[in-house]
CSV table of C-alpha atoms and ligand atoms in Angstrom, one decimal:
chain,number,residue,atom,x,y,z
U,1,UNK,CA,46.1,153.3,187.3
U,2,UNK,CA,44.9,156.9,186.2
U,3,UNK,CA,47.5,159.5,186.2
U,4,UNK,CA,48.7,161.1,189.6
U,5,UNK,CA,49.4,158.2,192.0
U,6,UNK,CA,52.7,159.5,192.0
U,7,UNK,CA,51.8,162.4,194.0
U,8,UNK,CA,50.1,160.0,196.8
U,9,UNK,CA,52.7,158.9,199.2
U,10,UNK,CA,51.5,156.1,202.0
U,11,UNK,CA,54.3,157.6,205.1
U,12,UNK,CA,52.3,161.0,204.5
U,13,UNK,CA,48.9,159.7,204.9
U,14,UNK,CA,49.9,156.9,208.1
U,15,UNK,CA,52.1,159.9,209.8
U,16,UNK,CA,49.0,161.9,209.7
U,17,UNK,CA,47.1,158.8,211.5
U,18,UNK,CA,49.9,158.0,214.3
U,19,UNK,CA,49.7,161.9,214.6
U,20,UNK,CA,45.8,161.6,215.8
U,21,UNK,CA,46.0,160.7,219.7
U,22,UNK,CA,47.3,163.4,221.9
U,23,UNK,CA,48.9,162.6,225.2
U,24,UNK,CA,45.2,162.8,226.9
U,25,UNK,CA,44.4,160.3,224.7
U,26,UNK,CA,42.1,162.5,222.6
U,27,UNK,CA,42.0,162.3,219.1
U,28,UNK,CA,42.8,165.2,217.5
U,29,UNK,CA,40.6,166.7,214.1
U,30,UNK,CA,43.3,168.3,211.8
U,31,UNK,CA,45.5,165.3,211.2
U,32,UNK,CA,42.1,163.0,211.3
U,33,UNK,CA,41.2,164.9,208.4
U,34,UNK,CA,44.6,165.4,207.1
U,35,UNK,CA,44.6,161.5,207.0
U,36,UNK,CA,41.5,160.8,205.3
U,37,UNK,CA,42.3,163.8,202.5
U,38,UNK,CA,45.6,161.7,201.6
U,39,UNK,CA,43.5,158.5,201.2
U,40,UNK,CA,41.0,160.2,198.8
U,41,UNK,CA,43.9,161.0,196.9
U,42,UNK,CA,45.1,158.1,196.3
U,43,UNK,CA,41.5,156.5,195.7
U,44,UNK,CA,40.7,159.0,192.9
U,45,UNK,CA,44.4,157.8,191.5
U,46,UNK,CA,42.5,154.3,191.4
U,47,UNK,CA,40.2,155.8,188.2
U,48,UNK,CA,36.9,157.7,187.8
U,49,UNK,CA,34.8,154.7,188.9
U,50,UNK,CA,35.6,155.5,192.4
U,51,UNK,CA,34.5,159.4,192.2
U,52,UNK,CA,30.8,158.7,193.6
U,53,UNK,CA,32.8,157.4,196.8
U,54,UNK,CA,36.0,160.1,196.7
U,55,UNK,CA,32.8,162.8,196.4
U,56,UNK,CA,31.6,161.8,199.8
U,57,UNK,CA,34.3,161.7,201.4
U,58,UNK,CA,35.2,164.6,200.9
U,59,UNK,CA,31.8,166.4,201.1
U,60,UNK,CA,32.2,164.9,204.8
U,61,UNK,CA,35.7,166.0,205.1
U,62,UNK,CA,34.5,169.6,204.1
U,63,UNK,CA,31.4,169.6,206.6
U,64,UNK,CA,34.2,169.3,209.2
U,65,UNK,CA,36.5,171.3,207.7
U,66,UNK,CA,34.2,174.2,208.1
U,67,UNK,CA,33.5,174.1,211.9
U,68,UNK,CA,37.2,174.0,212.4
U,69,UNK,CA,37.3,177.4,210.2
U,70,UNK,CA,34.5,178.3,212.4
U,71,UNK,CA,34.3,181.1,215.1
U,72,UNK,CA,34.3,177.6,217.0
U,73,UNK,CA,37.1,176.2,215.5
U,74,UNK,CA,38.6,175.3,219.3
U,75,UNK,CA,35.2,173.4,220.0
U,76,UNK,CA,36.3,171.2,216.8
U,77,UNK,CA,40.0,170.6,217.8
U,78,UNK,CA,39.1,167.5,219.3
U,79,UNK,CA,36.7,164.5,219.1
U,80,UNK,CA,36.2,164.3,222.3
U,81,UNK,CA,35.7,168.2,222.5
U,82,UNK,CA,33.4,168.3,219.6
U,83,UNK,CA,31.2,165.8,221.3
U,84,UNK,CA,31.1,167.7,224.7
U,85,UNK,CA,30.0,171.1,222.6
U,86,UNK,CA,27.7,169.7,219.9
U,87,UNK,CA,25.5,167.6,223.0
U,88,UNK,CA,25.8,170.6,225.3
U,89,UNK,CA,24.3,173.0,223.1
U,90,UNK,CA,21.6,170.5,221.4
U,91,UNK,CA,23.5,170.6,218.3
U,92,UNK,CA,23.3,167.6,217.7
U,93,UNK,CA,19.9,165.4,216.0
U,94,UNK,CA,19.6,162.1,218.0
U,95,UNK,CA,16.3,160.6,216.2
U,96,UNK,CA,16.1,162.2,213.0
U,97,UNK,CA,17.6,164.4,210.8
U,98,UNK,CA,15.9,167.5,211.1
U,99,UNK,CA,17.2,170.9,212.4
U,100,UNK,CA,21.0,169.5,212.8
U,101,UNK,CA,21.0,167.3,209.3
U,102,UNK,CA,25.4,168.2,209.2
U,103,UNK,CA,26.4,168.1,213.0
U,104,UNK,CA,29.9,167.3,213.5
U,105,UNK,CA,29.0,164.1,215.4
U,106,UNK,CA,27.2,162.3,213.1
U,107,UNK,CA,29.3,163.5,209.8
U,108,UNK,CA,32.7,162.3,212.0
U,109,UNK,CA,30.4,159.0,212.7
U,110,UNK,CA,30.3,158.2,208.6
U,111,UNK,CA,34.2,158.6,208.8
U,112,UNK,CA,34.7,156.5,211.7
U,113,UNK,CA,32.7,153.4,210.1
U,114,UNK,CA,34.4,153.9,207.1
U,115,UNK,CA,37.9,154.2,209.4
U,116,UNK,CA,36.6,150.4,210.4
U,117,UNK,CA,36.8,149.1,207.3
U,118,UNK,CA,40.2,151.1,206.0
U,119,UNK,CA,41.5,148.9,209.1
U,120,UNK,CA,40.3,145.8,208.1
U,121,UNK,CA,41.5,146.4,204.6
U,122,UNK,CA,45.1,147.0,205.2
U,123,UNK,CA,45.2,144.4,207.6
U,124,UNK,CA,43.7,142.5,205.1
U,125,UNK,CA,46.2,143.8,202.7
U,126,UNK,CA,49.3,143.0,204.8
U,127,UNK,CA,48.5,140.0,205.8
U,128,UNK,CA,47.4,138.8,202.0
U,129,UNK,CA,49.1,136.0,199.7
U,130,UNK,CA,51.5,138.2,197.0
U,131,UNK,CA,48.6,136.9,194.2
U,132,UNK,CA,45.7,137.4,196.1
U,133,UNK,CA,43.2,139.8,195.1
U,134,UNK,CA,42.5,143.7,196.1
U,135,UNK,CA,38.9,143.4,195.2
U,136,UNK,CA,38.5,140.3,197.1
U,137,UNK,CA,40.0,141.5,200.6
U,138,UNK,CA,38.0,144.8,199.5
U,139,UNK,CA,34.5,143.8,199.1
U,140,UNK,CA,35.0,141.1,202.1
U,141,UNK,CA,36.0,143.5,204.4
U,142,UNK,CA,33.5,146.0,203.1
U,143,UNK,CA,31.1,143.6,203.2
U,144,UNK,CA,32.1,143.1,207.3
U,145,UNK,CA,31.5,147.0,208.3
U,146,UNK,CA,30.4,149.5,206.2
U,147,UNK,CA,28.3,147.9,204.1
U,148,UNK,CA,26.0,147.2,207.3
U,149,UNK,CA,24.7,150.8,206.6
U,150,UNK,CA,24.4,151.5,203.0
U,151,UNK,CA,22.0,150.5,201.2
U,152,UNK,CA,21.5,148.4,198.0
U,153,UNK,CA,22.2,150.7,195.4
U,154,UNK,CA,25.6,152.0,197.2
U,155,UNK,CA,26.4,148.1,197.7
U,156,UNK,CA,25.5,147.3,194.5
U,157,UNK,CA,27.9,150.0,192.9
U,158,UNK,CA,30.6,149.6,195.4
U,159,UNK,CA,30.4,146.2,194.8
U,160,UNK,CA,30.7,147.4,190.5
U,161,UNK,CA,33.9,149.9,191.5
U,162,UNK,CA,36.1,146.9,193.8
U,163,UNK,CA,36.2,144.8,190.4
U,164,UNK,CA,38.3,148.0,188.7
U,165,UNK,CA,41.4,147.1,191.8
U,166,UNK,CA,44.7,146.4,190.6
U,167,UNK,CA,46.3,143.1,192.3
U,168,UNK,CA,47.5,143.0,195.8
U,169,UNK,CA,51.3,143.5,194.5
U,170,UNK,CA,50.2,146.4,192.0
U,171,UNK,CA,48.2,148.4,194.9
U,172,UNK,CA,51.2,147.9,197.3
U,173,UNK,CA,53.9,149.6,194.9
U,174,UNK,CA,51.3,152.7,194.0
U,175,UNK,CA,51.8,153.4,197.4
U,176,UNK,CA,55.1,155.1,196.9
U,177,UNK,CA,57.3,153.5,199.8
U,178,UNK,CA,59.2,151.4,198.3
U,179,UNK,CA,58.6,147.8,197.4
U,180,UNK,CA,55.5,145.7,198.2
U,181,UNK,CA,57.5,144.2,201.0
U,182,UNK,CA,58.6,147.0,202.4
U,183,UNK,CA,55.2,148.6,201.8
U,184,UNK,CA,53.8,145.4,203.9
U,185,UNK,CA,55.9,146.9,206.8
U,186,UNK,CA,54.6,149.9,206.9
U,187,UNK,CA,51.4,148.7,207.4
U,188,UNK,CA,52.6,147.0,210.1
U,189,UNK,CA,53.9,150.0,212.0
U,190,UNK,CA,51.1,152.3,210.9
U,191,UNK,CA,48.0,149.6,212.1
U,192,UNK,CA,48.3,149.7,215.7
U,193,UNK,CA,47.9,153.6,215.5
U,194,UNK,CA,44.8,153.4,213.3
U,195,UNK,CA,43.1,151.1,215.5
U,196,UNK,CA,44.2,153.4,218.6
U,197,UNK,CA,42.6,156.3,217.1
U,198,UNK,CA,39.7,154.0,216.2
U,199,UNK,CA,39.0,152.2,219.8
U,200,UNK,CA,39.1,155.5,221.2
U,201,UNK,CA,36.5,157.4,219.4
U,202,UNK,CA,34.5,154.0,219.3
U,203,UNK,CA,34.6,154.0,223.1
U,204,UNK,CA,33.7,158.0,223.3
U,205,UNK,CA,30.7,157.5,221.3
U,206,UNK,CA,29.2,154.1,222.8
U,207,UNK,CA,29.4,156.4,226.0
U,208,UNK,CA,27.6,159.5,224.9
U,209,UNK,CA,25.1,156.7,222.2
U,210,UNK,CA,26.1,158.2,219.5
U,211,UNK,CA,26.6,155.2,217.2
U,212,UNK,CA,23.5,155.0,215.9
U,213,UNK,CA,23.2,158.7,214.9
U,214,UNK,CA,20.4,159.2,211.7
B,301,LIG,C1,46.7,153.3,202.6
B,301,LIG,C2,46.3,153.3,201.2
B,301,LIG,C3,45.4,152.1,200.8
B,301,LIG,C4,44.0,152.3,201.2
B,301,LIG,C5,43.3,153.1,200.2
B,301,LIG,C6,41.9,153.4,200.6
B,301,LIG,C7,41.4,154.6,200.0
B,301,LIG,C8,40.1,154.9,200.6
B,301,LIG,C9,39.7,156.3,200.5
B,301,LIG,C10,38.6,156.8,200.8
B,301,LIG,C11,37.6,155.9,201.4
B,301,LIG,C12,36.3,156.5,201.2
B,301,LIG,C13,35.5,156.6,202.5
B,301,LIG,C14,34.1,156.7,202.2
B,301,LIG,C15,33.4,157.3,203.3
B,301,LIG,C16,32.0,156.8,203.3
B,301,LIG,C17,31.1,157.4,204.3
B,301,LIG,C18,29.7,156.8,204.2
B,301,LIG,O1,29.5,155.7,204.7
B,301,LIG,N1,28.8,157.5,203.5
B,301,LIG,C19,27.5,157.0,203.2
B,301,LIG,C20,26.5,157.4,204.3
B,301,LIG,O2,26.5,158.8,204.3
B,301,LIG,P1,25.1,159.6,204.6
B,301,LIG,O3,24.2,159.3,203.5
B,301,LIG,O4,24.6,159.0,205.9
B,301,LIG,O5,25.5,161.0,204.7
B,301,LIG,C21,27.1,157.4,201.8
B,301,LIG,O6,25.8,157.0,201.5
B,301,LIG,C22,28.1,156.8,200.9
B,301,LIG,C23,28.2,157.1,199.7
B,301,LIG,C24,29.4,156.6,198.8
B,301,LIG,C25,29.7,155.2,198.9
B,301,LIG,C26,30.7,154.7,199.9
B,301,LIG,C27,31.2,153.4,199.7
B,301,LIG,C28,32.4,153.1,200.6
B,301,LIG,C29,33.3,152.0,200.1
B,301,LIG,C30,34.6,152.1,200.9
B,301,LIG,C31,35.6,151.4,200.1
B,301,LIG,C32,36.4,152.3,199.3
B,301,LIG,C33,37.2,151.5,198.3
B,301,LIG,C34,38.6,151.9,198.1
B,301,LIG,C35,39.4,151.0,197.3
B,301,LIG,C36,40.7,150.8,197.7
């Protein structure tokens, strides 16, 4: 484990999650982004071999980041009000990237697949054997969503960084709550709330046909 894992904390990163869906059941920018920043933390904790996936991230995380410091920022407070702007004001490429290559849309689509797969992998994770293997439940459940739309040579290397995972007990303690056990339970609080905030914008964009976004 490089140095700085201390500094990631778990509570912060699933508080910022169950802090996502507002009481109109929209889900809200800042603490999605807040969320995902903790989680890229932790991942360049996990060694240099993950930095070609941390770097996207948090280009992604930075496209989004801007329109919220925009002269629009209110059109980016929520999902579902980033969607009604972008589409509105044809800001938004639906075949091909051309004139719109960094909409908000289609940059918050590459963090909602990957928020597929961070679901599978902590339920993965908390429902694991205390020996079972990270880079197992990793790659399987990578191999189950995002992998679907990368191609070889990001599968490939993916594929290259999951060997570097510590074990199943290892990964849980790094996560700065406590035991693994209690680090299990967590998980199982937290879940339900990442898979809110998931099912909602899932739904929002298989309304508007957004998932398929070049
Ligand atoms: C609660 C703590 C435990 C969980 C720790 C998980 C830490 C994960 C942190 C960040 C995950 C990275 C999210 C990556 C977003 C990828 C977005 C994407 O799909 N980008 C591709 C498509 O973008 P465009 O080309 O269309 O602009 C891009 O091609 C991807 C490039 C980089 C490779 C992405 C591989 C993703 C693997 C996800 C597994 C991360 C492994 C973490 C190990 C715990």
């Amino acid at each position: 484990m490089a140095a700085g894992a201390e500094t990631f904390s778990l509570r912060e990163v699933l508080v910022a999650f169950t802090a996502c869906v507002s009481e109109q059941r929209e889900v809200r920018v800042d603490p999605y982004l807040a969320g995902w920043k903790g989680l890229v933390r932790f991942l360049n904790c996990l060694g240099t071999i993950f930095s070609f996936i941390s770097k996207d991230a948090v280009t992604k995380i930075e496209i989004i980041e801007n329109y919220r410091n925009s002269d629009q920022r209110e059109k980016y407070l929520t999902v579902q009000s980033m969607v009604e702007y972008e589409l509105a004001n044809g800001l938004v490429d639906l075949q091909k990237r051309s004139e719109h290559p960094d909409s908000g849309c289609r940059t918050f689509l590459r963090l909602h697949r990957a928020l597929h797969w961070l679901q599978m992998f902590l339920e993965g994770l908390r429902t694991g054997e205390d020996n079972s293997k990270t880079s197992v439940i990793c790659s399987e459940t990578y191999n189950a969503s995002l992998a679907n739309y990368h191609p070889w040579i990001i599968r490939k290397a993916a594929g290259v960084a999951f060997c570097a995972l510590p074990t199943r007990n290892t990964f849980l303690e790094t996560m700065n709550v406590g035991t693994a056990e209690e680090a299990v339970a967590m998980l199982g609080e937290a879940l339900p709330y990442i898979c809110e905030v998931y099912k909602i914008t899932e739904e929002l964009y298989a309304q508007h046909k957004l998932l398929d976004l070049p």
